[in-house]
XYZ file of C-alpha atoms in Angstrom:
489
model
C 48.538 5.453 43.658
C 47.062 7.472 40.897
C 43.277 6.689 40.944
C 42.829 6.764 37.081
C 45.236 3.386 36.696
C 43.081 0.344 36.754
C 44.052 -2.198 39.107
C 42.258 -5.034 39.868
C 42.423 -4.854 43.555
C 42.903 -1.249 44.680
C 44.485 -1.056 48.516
C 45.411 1.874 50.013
C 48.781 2.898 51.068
C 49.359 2.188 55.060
C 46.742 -0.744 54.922
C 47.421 -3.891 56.966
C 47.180 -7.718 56.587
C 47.986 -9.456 59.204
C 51.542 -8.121 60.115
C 52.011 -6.748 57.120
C 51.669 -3.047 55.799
C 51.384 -2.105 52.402
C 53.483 0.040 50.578
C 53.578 1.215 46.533
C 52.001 -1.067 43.971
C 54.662 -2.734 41.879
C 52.387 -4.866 39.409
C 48.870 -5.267 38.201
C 47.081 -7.608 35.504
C 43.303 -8.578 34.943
C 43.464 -10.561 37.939
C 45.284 -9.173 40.511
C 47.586 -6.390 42.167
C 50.907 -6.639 43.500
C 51.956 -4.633 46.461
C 55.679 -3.594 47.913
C 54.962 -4.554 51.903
C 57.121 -4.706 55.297
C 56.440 -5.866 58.144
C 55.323 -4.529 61.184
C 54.020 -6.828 63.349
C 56.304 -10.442 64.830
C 54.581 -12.981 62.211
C 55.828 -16.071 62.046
C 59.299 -16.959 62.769
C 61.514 -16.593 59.408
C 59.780 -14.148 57.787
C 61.514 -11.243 56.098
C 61.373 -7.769 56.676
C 60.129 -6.629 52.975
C 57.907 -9.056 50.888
C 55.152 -8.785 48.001
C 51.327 -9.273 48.272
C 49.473 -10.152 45.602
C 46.046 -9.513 46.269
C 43.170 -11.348 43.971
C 39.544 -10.299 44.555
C 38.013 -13.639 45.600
C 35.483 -12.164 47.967
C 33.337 -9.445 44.934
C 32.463 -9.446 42.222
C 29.597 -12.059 40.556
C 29.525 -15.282 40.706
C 31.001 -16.416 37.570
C 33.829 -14.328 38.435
C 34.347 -15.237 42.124
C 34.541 -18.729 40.617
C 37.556 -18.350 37.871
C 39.057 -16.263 40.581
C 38.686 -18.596 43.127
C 40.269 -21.113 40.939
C 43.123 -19.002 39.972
C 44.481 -18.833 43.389
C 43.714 -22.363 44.031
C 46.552 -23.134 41.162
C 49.118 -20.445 42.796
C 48.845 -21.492 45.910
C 48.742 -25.784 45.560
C 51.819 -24.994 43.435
C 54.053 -22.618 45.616
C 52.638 -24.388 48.547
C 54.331 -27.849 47.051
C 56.916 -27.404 45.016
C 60.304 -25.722 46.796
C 62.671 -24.124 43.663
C 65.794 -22.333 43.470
C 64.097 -20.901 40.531
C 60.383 -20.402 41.657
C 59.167 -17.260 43.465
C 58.816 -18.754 47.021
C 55.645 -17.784 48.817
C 55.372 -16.812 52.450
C 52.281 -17.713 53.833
C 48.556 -16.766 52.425
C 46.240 -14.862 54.130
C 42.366 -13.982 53.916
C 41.264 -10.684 54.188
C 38.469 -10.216 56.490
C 36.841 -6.658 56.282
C 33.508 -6.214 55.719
C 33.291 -2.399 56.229
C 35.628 -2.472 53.081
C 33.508 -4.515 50.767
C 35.874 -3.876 48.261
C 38.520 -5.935 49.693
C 36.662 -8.173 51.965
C 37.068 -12.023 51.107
C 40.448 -10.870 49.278
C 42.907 -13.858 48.922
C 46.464 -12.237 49.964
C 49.722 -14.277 48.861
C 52.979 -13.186 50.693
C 55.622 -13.620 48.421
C 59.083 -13.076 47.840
C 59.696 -9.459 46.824
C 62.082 -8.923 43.735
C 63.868 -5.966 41.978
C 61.760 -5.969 39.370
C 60.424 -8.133 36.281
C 62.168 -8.731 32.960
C 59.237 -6.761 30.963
C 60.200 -3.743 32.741
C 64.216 -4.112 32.101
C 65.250 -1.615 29.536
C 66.716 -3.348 26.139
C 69.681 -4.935 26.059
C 69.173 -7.343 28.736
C 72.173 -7.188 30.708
C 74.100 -10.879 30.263
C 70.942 -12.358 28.428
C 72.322 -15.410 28.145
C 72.788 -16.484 31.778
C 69.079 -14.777 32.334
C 67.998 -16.958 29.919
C 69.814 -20.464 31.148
C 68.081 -19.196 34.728
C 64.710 -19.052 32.949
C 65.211 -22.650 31.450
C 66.201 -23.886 34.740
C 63.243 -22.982 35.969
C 61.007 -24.622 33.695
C 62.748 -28.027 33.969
C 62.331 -28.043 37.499
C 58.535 -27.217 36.941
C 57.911 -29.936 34.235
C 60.035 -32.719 35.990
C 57.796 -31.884 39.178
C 54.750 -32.575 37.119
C 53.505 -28.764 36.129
C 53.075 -26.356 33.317
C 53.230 -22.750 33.370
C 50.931 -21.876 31.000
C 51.668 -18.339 30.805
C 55.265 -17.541 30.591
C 56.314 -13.912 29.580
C 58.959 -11.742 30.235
C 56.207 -9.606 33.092
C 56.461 -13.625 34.533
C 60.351 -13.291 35.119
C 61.579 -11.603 38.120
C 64.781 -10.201 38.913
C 66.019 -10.560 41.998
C 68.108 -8.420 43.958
C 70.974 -10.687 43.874
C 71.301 -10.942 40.194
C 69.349 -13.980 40.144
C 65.634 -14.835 38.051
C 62.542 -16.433 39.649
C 59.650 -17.536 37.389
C 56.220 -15.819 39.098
C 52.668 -15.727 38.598
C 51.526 -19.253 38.547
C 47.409 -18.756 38.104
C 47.456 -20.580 34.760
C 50.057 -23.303 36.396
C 47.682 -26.879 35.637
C 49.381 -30.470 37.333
C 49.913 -32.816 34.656
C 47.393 -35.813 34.197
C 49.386 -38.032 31.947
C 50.743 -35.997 28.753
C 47.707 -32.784 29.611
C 46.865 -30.479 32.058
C 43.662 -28.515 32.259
C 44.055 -24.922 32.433
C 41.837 -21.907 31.658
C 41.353 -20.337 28.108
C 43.374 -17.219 29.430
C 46.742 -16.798 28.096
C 49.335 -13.565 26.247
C 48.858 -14.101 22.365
C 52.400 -13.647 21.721
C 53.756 -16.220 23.839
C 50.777 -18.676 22.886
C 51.246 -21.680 20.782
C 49.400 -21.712 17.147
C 47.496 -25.258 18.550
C 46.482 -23.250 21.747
C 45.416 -20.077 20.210
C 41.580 -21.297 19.562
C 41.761 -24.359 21.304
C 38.545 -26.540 21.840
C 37.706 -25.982 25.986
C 35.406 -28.449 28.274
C 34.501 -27.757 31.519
C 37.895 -29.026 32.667
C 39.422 -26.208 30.515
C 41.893 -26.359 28.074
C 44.533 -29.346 27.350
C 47.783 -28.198 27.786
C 51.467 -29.662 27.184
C 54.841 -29.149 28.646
C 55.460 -28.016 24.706
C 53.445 -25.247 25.355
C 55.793 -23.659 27.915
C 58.804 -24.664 25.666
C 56.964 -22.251 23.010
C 56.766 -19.818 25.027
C 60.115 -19.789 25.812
C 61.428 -19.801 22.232
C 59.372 -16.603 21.823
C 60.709 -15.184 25.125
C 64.590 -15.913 24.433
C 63.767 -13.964 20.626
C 62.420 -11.027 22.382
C 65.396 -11.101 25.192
C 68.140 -11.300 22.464
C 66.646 -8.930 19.997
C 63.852 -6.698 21.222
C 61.800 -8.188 18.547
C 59.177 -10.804 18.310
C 60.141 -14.053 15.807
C 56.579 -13.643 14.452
C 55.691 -10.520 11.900
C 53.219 -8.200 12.678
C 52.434 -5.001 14.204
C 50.599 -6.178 16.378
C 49.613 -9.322 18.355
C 46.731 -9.895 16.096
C 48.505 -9.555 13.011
C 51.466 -11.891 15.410
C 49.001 -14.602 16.268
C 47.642 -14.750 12.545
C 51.564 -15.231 10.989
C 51.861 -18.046 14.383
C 48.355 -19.199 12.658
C 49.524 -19.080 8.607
C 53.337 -20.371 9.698
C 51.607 -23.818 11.135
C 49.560 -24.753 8.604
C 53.015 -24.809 6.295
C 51.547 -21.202 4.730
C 54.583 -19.122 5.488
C 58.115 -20.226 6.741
C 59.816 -18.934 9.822
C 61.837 -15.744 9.513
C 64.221 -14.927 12.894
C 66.359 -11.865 13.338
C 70.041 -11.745 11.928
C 71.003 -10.369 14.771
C 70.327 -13.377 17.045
C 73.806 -14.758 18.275
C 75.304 -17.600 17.034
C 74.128 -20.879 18.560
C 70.586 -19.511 19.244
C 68.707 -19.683 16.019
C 69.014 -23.458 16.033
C 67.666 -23.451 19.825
C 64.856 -20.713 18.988
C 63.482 -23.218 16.003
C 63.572 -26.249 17.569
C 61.716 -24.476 20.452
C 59.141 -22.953 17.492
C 58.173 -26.102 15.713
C 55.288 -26.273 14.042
C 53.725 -28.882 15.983
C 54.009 -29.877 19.478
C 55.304 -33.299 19.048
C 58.334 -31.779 16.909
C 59.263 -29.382 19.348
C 62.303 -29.880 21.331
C 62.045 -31.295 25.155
C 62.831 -28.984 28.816
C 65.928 -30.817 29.758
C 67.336 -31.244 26.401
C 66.627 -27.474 25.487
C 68.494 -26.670 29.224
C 71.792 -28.345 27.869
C 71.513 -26.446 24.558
C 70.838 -23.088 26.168
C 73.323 -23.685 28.620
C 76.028 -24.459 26.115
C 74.836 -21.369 24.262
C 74.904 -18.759 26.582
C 78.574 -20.537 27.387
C 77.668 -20.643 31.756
C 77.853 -23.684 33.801
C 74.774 -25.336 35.426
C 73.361 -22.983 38.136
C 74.271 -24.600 41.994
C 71.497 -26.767 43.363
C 70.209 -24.920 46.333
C 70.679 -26.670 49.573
C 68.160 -29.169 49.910
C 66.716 -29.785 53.168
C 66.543 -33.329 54.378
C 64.455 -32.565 57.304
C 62.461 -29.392 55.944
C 60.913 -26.596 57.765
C 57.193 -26.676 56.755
C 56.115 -23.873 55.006
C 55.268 -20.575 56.533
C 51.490 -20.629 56.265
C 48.334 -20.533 58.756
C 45.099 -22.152 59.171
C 42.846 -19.839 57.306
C 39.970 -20.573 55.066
C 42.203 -19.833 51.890
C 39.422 -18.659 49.530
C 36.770 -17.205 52.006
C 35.353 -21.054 52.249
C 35.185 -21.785 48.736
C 38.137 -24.456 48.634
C 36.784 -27.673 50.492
C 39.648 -27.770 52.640
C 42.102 -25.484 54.889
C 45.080 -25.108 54.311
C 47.269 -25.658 57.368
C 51.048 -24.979 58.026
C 53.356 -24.626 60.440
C 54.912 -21.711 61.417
C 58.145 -22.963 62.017
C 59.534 -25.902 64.416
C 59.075 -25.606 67.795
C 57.798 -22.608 67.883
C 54.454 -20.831 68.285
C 51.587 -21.165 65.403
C 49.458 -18.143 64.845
C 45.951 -18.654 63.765
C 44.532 -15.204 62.549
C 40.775 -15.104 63.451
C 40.667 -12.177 61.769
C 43.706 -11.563 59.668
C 42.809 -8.166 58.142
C 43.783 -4.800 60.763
C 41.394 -1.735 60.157
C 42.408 0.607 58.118
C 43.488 2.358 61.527
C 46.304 0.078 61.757
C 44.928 -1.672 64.698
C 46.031 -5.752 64.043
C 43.172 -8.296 64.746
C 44.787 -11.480 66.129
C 44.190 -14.193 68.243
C 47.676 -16.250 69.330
C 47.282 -19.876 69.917
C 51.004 -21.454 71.244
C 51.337 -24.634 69.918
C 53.813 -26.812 72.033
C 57.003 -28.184 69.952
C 56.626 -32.059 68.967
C 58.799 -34.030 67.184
C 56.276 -35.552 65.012
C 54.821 -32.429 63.253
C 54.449 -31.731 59.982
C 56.325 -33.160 57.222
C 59.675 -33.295 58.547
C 59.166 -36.817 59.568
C 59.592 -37.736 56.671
C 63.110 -39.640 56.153
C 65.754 -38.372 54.077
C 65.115 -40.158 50.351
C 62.266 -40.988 51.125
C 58.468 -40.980 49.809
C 55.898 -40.658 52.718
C 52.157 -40.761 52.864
C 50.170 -39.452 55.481
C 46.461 -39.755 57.366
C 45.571 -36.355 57.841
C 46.552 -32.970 55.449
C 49.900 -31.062 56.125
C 51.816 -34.818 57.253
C 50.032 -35.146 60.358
C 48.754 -38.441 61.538
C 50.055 -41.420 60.929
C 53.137 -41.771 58.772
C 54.151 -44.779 56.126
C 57.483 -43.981 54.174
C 59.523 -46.223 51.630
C 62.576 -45.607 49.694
C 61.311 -47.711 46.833
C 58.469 -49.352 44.992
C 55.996 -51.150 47.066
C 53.584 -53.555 45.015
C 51.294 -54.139 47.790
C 51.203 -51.835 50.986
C 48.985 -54.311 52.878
C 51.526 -57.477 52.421
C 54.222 -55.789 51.110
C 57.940 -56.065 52.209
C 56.535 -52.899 54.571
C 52.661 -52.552 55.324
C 50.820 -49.440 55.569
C 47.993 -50.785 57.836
C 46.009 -47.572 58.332
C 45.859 -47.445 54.709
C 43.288 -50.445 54.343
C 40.496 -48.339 55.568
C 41.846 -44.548 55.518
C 42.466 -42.243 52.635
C 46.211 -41.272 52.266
C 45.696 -36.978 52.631
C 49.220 -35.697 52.010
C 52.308 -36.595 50.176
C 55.637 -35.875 50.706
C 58.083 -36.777 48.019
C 61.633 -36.644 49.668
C 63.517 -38.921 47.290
C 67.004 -37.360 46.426
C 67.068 -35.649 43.229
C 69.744 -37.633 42.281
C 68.645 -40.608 41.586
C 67.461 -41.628 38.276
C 64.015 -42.453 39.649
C 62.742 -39.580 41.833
C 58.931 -39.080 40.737
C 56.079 -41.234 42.550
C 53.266 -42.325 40.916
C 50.272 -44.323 43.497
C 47.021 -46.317 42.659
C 44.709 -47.071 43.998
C 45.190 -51.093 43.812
C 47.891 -53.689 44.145
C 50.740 -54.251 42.094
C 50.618 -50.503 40.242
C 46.781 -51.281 38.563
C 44.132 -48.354 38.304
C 41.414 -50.733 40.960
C 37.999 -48.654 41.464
C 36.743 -45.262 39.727
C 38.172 -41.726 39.658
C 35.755 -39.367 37.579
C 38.398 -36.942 38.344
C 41.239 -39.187 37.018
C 41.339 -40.839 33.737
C 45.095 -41.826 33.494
C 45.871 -44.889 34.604
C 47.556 -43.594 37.532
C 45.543 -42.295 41.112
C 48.105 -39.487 41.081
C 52.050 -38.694 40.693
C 54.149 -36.255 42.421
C 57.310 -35.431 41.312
C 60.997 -34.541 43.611
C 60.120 -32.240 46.293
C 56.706 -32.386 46.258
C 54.565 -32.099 49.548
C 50.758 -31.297 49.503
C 47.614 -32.171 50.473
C 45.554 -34.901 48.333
C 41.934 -33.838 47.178
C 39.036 -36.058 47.767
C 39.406 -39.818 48.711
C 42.651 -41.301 47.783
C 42.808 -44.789 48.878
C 46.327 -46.023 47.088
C 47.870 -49.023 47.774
C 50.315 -49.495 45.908
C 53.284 -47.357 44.368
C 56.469 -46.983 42.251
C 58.986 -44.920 41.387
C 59.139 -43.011 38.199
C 61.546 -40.992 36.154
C 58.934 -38.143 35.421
C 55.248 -37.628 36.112
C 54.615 -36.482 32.824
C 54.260 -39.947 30.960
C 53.007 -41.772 28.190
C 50.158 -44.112 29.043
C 50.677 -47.922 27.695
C 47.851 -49.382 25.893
C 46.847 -51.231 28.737
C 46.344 -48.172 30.556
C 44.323 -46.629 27.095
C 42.023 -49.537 27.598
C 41.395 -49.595 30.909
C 40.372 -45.882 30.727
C 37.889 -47.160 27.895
C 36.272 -49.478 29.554
């Protein structure tokens, strides 16, 4: 590693995490550094021989940083540790680096990830069959906005190429949950792939609002640059790009593509580059046209598990103790957990670990959950005590099937195991009978106490108390007027 590069975390060749050792760095941005890595050591059952680790400096730096940090891994890691994709890098496990005679990279968050061939920035132009890449990449974001999530920062250094041919979308630290029609992400994004209303935008202490649209921007920008080595936007450079995105919205200047972009896509790239968000085309609908572009059938639905295997995480404090909660996961089922006392070896090699065997059960984890089913749980991770429908339930107390535990116990996970079939797969819960928004959320102001789309399983922040829920085509909704003046009032 050449020490004039900058890199935001710098780790030293031979280094170990837990059971991993790390190899070559493959990428680096402002806020972190991603490492090649095998592994040396058993780890949890599953795990592959070669993986990624993205490192991001949550234990230095000042305080003001340590906290955007802090909550840039919070997004990664609530998002890979929930959502299961075909089309999303799938993370490992996460680890804490615990080190302090390497201040430096003490209190470093460590995400294990999937390790690719490479990213679509670095692939030399032409893209090899950009038109299947590009169908892959559109997948991707469908699956992320009908699971209730933007990207917020998609780019071609955000699409990896895997060594089967195949594209993940990466790099989720500007990834926001949808509340309604927004998120709330931070004012960090690439000018080039920004949208014009985004480029300034007006920021609270929430962050940002952000749309779906925004990603759909993105990826009219993206597909432009894939098909022609050229950005749809004039300008030298992305200044001069963002004040043409700037000029071209206001109605100053009309929108000029490339001759050279193949027939069928021109149509697709403008409808992806309206002028305002409400114009611009929607993910699915944009899916069927790219698909029918690029002239490929729709990619195979991976296997979907109908028991699943929880993730492949540990109990660890995440973020050095600044996230309220733990994370915890199961290694596998049946097997043996490992918590990692001190996850970080020396830089002698020598692994720090404490085994703790955890005896098999057949109610751990989320895997209780029936097939289509939704399930809520007492206690983070699906432990505790279990209540699971397969449809709406107006009233969980006297209901057609009660949730008694619910009465007087916050609901701390969620896992969404409908079948992705069905025409209804999101779930959206509230806090009072028959689907109404009872009691206060300062956290909330939709009408809703919270949604999580197909394949969803996480833990719930704060007190959720729902009792009542019903099924929902999408997460991302519009909220009826009823809804608008409740909020008000």
């Amino acid at each position: 590693m050449s020490g004039q590069q900058p890199y935001a975390v710098t780790v030293p060749k031979g280094y170990r995490v837990g059971p991993w050792e790390v190899r070559e760095p493959l990428a680096s941005g402002a806020f972190a550094t991603v490492y090649a890595a095998r592994r040396t050591g058993d780890g949890a059952p599953g795990l592959p021989h070669r993986a990624a680790l993205k490192f991001l400096p949550t234990g230095t730096r000042t305080p003001r940083q340590l906290r955007h940090l802090r909550e840039l891994a919070e997004r990664e890691v609530e998002l890979l540790g929930r959502l299961r994709s075909a089309r999303l890098i799938r993370m490992y496990e996460t680890l804490t680096v615990d080190d302090p005679d390497h201040p430096e990279l003490d209190g470093a968050t460590v995400l294990v990830l999937e390790r690719a061939d490479g990213s679509l920035d670095a692939v030399p132009a032409p893209v090899p069959d950009p038109g299947a890449v590009l169908a892959q990449i559109g997948e991707g974001l469908a699956q992320l906005h009908r699971a209730g999530w933007v990207h917020g920062d998609l780019k071609p250094a955000n699409v990896l190429l895997m060594r089967d041919g195949s594209v993940r979308l990466a790099d989720f630290n500007m990834a926001a949950e949808l509340e309604g029609t927004h998120a709330y992400t931070p004012a960090f994004s690439t000018p080039d792939y920004t949208p014009p209303e985004l480029l300034w935008p007006e920021v609270d202490e929430r962050g940002a609002r952000i749309r779906p649209s925004a990603d759909v921007w993105a990826f009219g920008v993206l597909a432009h640059v894939v098909l022609t080595g050229t950005f749809p936007l004039p300008g030298g450079t992305a200044e001069a790009r963002c004040d043409a995105a700037s000029r071209y919205a206001r109605g100053a200047d009309e929108l000029r593509l490339s001759p050279a972009l193949p027939d069928g896509w021109p149509e697709i790239i403008r409808a992806c580059l309206a002028r305002t968000h409400a114009d611009r085309i929607g993910t699915d609908a944009l899916l069927r046209r790219v698909e029918e572009a690029a002239g490929v059938a729709r990619s195979p639905r991976s296997p979907r598990l109908r028991r699943p295997r929880p993730p492949f995480r540990r109990r660890h404090p995440v973020l050095a103790g600044a996230l309220a909660t733990a994370l915890l996961v199961a290694s596998g089922l049946g097997t043996a957990a490992v918590v990692a006392n001190r996850q970080a070896a020396r830089y002698d090699g020598t692994p720090v670990y404490e085994a703790v065997p955890v005896a098999p059960a057949s109610d751990y984890g989320y895997h209780r959950c029936p097939a289509d089913s939704v399930c809520f749980f007492s206690e983070h991770n699906g432990h505790g005590e279990m209540c699971s429908w397969q449809e709406s339930d107006r009233d969980w107390q006297s209901g057609n099937r009660t949730c008694p535990w619910a009465a007087d116990h916050p609901v701390r996970s969620i896992f969404n195991n409908i079948d992705d079939d069905r025409q209804l797969s999101g779930v959206a819960y509230y806090r009072g009978t028959d689907f109404s928004p009872a009691g206060f959320d300062r956290q909330r102001k939709s009408q809703r106490t919270g949604c999580s789309g197909v394949n969803s399983m996480g833990n719930l922040a704060g007190t959720y108390a729902p009792l009542s829920h019903e099924l929902v085509s999408s997460c991302s909704y519009r909220p009826s007027m009823w809804g608008v003046l409740v909020s008000l009032w």
